[in-house]
Short mmCIF file of C-alpha atoms in Angstrom, two decimals:
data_model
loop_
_atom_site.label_atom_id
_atom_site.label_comp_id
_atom_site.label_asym_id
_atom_site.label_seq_id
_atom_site.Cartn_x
_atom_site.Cartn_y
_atom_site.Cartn_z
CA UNK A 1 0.00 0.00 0.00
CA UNK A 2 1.31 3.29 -1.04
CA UNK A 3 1.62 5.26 2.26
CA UNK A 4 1.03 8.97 0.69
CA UNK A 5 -2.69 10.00 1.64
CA UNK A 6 -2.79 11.25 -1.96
CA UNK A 7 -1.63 8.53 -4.02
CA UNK A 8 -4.55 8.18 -5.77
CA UNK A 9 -4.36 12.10 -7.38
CA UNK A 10 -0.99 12.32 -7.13
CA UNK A 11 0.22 14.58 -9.83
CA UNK A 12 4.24 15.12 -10.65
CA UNK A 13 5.13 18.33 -12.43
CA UNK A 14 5.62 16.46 -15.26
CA UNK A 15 1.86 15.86 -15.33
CA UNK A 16 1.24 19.17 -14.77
CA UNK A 17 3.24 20.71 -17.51
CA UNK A 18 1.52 18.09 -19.65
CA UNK A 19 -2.13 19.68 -18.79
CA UNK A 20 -1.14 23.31 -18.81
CA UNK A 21 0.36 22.26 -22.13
CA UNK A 22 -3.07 20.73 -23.59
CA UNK A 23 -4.97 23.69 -21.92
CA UNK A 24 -2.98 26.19 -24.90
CA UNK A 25 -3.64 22.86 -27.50
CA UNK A 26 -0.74 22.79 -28.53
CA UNK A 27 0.04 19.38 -30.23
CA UNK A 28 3.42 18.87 -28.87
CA UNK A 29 4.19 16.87 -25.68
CA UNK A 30 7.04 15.82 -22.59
CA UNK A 31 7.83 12.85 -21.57
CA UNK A 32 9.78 14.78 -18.72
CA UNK A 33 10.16 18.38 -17.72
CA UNK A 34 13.99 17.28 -17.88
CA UNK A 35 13.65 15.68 -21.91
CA UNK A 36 15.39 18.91 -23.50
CA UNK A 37 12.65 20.02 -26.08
CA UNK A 38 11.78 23.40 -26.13
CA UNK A 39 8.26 22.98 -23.81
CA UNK A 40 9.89 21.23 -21.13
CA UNK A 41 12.40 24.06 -20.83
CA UNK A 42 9.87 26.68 -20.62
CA UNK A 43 8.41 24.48 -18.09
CA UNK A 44 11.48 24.46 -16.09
CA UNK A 45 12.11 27.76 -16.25
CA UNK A 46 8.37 28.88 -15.51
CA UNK A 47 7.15 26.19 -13.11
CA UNK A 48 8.77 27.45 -9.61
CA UNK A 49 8.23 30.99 -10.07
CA UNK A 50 4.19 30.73 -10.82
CA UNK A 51 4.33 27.97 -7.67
CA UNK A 52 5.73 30.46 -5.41
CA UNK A 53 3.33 33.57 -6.50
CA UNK A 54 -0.10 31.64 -6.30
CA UNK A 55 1.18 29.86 -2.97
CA UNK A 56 2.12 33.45 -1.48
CA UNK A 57 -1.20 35.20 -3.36
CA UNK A 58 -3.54 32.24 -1.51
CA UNK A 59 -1.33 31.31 1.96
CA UNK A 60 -3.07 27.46 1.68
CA UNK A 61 -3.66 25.40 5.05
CA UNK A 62 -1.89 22.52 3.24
CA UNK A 63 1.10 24.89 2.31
CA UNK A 64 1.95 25.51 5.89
CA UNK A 65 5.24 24.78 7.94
CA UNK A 66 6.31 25.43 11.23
CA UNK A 67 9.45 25.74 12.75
CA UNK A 68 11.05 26.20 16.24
CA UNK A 69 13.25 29.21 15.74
CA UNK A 70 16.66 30.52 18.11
CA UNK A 71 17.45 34.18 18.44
CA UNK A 72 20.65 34.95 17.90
CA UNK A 73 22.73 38.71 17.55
CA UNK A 74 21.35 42.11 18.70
CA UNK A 75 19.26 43.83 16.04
CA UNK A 76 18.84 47.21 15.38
CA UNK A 77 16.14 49.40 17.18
CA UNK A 78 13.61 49.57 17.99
CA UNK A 79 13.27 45.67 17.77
CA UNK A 80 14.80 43.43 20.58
CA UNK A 81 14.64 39.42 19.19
CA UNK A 82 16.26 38.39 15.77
CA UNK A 83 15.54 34.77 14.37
CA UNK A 84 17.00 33.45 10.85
CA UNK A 85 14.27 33.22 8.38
CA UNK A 86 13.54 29.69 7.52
CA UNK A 87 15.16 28.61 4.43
CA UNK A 88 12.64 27.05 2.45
CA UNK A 89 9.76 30.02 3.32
CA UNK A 90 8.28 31.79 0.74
CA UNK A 91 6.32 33.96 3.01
CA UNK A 92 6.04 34.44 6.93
CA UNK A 93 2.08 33.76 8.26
CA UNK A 94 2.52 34.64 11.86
CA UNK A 95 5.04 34.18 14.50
CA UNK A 96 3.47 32.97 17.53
CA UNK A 97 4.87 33.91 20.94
CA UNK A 98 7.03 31.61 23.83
CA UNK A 99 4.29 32.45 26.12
CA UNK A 100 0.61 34.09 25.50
CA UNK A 101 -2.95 33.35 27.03
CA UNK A 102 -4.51 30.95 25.04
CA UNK A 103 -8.43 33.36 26.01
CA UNK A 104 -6.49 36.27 25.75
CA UNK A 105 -4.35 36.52 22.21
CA UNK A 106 -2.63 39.29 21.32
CA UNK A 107 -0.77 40.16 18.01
CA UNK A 108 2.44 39.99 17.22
CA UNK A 109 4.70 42.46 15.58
CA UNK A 110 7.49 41.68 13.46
CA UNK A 111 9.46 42.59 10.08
CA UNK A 112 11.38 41.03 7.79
CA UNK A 113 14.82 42.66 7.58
CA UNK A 114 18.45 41.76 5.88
CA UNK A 115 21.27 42.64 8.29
CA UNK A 116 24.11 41.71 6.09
CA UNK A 117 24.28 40.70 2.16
CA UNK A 118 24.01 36.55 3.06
CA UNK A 119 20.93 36.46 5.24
CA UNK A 120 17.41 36.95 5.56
CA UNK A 121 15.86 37.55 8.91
CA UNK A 122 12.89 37.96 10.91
CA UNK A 123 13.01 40.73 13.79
CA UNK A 124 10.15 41.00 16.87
CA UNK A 125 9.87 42.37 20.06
CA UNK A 126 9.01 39.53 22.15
CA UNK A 127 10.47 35.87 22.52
CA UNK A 128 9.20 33.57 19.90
CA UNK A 129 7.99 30.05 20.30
CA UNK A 130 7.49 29.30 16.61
CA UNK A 131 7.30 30.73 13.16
CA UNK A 132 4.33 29.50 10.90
CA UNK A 133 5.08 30.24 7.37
CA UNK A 134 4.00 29.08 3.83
CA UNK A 135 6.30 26.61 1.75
CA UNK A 136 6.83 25.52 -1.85
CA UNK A 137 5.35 21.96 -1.15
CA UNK A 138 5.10 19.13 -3.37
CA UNK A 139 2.90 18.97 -6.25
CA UNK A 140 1.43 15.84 -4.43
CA UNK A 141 0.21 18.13 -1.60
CA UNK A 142 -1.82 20.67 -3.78
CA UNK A 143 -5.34 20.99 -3.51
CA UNK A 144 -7.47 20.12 -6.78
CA UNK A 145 -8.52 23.75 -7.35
CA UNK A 146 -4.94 25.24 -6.37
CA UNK A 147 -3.92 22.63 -9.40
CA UNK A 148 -6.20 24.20 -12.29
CA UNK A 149 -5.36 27.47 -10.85
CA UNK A 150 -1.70 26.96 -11.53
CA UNK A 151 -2.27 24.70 -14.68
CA UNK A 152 -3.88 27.92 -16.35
CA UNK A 153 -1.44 30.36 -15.10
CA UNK A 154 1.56 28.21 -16.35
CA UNK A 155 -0.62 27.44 -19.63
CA UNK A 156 -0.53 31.39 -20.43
CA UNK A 157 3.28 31.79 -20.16
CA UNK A 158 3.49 28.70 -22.20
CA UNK A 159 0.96 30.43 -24.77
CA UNK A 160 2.98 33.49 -24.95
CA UNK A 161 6.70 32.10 -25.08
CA UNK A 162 6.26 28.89 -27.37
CA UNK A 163 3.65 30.19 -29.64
CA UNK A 164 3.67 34.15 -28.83
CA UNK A 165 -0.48 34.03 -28.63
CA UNK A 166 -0.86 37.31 -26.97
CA UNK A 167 -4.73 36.73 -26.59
CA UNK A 168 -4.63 33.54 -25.42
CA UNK A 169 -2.36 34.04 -23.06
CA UNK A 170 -4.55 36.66 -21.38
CA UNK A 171 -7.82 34.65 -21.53
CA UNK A 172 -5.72 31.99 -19.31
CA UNK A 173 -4.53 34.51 -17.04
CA UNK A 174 -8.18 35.83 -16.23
CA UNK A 175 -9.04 32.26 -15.59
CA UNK A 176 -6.11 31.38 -13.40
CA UNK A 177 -6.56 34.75 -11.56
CA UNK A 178 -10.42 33.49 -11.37
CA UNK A 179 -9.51 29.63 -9.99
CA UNK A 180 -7.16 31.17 -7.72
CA UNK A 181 -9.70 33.40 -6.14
CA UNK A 182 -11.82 30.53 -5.43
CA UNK A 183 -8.89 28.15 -3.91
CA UNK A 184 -7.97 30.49 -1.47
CA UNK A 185 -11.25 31.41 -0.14
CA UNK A 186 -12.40 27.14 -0.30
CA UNK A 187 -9.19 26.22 0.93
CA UNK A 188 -9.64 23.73 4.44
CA UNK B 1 -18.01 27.82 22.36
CA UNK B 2 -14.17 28.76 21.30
CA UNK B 3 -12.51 31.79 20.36
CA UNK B 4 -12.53 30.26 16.32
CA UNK B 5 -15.75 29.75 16.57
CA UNK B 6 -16.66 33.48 17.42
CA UNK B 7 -14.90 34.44 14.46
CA UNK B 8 -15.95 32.03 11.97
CA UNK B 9 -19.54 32.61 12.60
CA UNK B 10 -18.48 36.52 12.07
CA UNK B 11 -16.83 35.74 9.01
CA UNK B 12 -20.22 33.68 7.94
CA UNK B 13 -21.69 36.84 8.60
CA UNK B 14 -20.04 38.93 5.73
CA UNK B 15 -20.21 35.28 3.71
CA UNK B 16 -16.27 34.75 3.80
CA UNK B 17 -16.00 31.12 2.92
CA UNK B 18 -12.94 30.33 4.72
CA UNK B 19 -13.01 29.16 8.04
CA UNK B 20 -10.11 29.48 10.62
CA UNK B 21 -9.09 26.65 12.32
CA UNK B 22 -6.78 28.65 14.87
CA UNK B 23 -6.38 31.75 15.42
CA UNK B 24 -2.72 31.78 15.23
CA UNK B 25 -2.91 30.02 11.79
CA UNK B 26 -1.42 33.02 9.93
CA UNK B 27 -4.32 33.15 6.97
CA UNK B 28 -5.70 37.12 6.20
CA UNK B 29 -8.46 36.34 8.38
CA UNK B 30 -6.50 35.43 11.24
CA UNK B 31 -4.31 38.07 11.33
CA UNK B 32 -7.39 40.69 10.99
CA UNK B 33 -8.88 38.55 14.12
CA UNK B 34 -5.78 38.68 16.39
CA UNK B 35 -5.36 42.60 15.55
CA UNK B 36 -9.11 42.68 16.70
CA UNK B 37 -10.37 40.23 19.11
CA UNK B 38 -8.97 41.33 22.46
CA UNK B 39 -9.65 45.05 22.07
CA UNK B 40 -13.39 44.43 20.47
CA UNK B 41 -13.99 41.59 23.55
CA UNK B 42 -12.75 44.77 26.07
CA UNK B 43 -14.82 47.44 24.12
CA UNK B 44 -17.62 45.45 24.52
CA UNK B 45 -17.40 44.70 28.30
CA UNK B 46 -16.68 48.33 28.89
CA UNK B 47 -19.88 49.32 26.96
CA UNK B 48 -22.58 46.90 28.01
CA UNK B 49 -21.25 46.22 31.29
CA UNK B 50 -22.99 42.65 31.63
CA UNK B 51 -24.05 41.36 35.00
CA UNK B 52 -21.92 37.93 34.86
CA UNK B 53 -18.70 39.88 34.43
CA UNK B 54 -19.51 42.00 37.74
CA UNK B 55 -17.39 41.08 40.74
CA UNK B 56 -16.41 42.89 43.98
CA UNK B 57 -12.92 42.75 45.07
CA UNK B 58 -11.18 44.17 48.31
CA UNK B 59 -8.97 47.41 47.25
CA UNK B 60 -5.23 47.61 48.82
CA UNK B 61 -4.77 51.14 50.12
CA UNK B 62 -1.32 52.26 48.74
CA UNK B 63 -1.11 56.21 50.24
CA UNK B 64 -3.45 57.78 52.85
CA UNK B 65 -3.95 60.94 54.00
CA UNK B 66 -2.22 62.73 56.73
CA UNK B 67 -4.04 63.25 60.24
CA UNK B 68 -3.21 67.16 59.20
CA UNK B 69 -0.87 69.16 57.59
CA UNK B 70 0.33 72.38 57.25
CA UNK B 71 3.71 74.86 56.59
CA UNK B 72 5.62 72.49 58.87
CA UNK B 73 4.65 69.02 57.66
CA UNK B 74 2.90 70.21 54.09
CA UNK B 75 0.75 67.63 51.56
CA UNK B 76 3.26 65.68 50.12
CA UNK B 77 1.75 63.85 46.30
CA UNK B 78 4.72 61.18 46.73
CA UNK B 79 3.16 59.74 50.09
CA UNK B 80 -0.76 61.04 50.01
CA UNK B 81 -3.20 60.77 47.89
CA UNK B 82 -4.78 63.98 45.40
CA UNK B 83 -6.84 66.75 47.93
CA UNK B 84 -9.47 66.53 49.21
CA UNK B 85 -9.36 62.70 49.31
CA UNK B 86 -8.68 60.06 52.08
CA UNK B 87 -6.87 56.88 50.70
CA UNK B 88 -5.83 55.93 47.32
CA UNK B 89 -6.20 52.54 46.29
CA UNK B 90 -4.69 50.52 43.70
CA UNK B 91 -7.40 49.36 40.69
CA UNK B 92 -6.88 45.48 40.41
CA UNK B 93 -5.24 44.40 37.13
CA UNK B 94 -8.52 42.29 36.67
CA UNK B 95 -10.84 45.37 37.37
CA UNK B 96 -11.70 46.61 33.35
CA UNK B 97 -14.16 48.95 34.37
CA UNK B 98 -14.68 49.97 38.27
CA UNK B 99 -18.24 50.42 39.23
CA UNK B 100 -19.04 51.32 42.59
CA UNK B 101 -17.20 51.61 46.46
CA UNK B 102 -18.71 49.71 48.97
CA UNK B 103 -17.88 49.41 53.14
CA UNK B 104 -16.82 46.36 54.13
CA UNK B 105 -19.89 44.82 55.94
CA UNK B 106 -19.55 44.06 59.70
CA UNK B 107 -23.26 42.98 60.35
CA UNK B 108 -25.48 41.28 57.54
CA UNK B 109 -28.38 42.61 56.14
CA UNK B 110 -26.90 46.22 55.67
CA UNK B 111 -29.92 48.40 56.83
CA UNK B 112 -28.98 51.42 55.23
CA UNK B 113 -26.62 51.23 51.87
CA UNK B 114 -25.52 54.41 50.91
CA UNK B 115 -23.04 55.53 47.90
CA UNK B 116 -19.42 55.75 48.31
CA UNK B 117 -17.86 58.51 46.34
CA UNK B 118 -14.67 57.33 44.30
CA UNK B 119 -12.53 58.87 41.04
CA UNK B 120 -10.39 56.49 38.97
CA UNK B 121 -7.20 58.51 38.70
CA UNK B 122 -4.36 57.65 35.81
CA UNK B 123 -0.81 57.12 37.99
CA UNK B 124 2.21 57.51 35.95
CA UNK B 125 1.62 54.13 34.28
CA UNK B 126 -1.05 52.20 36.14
CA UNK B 127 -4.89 53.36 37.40
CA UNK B 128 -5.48 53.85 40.83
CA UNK B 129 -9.16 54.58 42.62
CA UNK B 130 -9.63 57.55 45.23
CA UNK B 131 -11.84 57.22 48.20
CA UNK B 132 -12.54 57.85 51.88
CA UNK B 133 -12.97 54.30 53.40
CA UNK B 134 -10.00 52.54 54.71
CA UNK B 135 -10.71 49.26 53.20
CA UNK B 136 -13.24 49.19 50.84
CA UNK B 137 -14.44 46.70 48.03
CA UNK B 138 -15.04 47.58 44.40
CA UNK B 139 -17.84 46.69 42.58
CA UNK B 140 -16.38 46.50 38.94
CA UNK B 141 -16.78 44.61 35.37
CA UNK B 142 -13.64 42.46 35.57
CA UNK B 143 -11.66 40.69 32.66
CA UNK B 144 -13.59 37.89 31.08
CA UNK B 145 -11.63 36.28 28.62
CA UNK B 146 -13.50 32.72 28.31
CA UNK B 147 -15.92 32.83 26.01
CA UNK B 148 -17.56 29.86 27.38
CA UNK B 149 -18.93 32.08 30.00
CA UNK B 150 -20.54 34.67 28.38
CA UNK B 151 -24.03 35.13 28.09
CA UNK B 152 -25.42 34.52 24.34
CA UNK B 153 -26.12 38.01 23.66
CA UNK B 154 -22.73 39.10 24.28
CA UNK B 155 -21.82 35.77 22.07
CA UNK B 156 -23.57 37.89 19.49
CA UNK B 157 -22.94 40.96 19.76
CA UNK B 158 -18.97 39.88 19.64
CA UNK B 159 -19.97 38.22 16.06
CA UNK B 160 -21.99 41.13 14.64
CA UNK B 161 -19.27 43.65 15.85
CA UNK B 162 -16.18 41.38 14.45
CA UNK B 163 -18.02 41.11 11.45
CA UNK B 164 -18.04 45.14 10.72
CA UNK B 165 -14.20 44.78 10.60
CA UNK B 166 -13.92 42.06 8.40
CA UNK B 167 -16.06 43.48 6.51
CA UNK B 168 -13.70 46.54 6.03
CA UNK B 169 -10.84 44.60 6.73
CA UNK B 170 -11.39 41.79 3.94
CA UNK B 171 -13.11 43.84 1.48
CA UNK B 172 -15.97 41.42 1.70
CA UNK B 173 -19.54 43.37 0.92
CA UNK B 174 -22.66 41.90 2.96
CA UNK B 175 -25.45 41.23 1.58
CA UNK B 176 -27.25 44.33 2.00
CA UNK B 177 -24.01 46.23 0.10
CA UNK B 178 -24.57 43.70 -2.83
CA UNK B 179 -28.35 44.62 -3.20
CA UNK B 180 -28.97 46.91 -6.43
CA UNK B 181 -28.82 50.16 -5.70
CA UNK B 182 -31.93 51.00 -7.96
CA UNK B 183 -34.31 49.55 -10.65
CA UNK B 184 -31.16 49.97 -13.34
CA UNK B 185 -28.71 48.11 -11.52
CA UNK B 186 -31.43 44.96 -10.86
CA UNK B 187 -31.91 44.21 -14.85
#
């Protein structure tokens, strides 16, 4: 028995190219994003970058990590606690306090500042017990309407870079801005 | 009932289909909640002043006045409390909104009840109460942070009030917005 809760929609990127590529209809096909033809390195080229703008744009439950963070240094006023911004975030949610009244929250204020030239990092005023942010997770993760969201966003970059159909590519966008609008708010 | 599910009937209110599942979760409606909940729960307590979050609570005297005073031994702020008033008290860090001074009772029923004058006064950084009694109790609305124990109208009024800022907050019109304007807008 497969062990992924998924298995059963399971789609690789691969699969994914394939449907944003029959969404434009064009006639060509992959066999892998990695197979050297001229659609698979679009692909490769566009695939991460639309990922990481719909999963910051829509901040899905099932794109969430957490992470125990350690201060470390002295940052600059008026902030008093600096943490390293996780590596793999794409966005921070919400940092949630060491200690707070579970009846009685409170917010949290924090920023997002670069120190030096190597490092991100995240800068509060009180003692942080964890960081919740959103990740770039698998394509096996994504929800089925986060899926065509993407598969229409990706299909009007393809339209536009292999076959440089300028109104094609914007009917695609309106419907991936349109499916995205609806994932986030039907997401959980 | 639990803090999510205040706010998730609020944001069923203004017909936001995404439910929180905690509050600390990080989504756009969370955030807007956290900025909101405490001070909207307070602001409500303060203005409806609901009998289950009364309570009376024995005041610690913290300056008093002098027996007299004069050139020689003059009113000193640091050790007495403001003129023309006896004893100043500390306000509880429960007390949200003070109420009402009463004596201590030394014989039960209490015949003759009569008002004890009071002002809340700010202190550099805290509130403290004025009085004339050496050891009073305040009557006050105190913080009530559960909301298991409040009263259903108060449930409600908590939804309908966090709804107004979501409403601003997520850009989400309520029904009543969406309604044509006119007879042109219906067709």
């Amino acid at each position: 028995m497969n062990a992924s809760p998924r298995s059963w929609i399971a789609p690789t990127q691969t699969d994914i190219a394939r449907e944003a590529l029959a969404q434009i209809g064009t006639r060509s096909d992959i066999t892998s994003i990695a197979d050297n033809t001229v659609e698979a390195k679009y692909v490769t080229i566009l695939f991460d970058p639309i990922r990481d703008f719909l999963l910051v744009d829509g901040d899905y439950d099932w794109s969430t990590r957490w992470v125990v963070p350690v201060a470390y240094g002295v940052p600059a006023p008026p902030w008093k606690y600096v943490y390293p911004y996780p590596p793999d975030a794409l966005r921070i949610r919400q940092l949630i306090p060491l200690q707070f009244e579970a009846l009685d929250p409170r917010p949290v204020e924090w920023s997002i500042t670069g120190t030096d030239v190597t490092s991100t990092k995240v800068v509060t005023n009180v003692e942080i017990g964890y960081i919740y942010y959103t990740a770039a997770v698998d394509t096996m993760f994504w929800d089925a309407m986060f899926r065509q969201a993407f598969v229409r966003m990706l299909a009007s970059a393809l339209a536009f870079a292999l076959e440089n159909r300028i109104e094609a590519s914007k009917v695609k966008l309106d419907e991936a801005l349109g499916f995205a609008g609806i994932a986030k708010l039907r997401d959980m | 009932m639990s803090i999510e599910s205040v706010i998730n009937q609020s944001l069923d209110r203004i017909g936001y289909k995404r439910h929180l599942g905690n509050i600390w979760d990080g989504s756009p409606a969370a955030r807007i909640a956290l900025n909101a909940w405490a001070e909207t729960r307070d602001a409500l307590l303060v203005r409806t002043k609901p009998e289950w979050a009364r309570d009376d609570i024995p005041l610690e005297v913290l300056k008093s006045a002098p027996p007299y005073y004069d050139e020689q031994a003059p009113w000193d702020p640091d050790l007495h409390p403001d003129l023309p008033w006896l004893y100043e008290y500390a306000q509880p860090d429960q007390c949200l909104v003070p109420l009402a001074l009463k004596p201590r009772p030394h014989t039960l029923p209490i015949w003759r009840p009569h008002a004890m004058r009071f002002r809340v006064k700010t202190d550099s950084s805290n509130y403290v109460l004025l009085g004339n009694d050496p050891a009073p109790i305040l009557t006050c609305i105190v913080h009530t942070h559960d909301p298991d124990v409040w009263y259903e109208d108060f449930t409600e009024l908590m939804i309908v009030t966090l709804a107004k800022k979501f409403e601003v907050a997520l850009g989400h019109p309520t029904g009543k917005q969406q309604e044509p304007k006119d007879a042109n807008d219906a067709r």
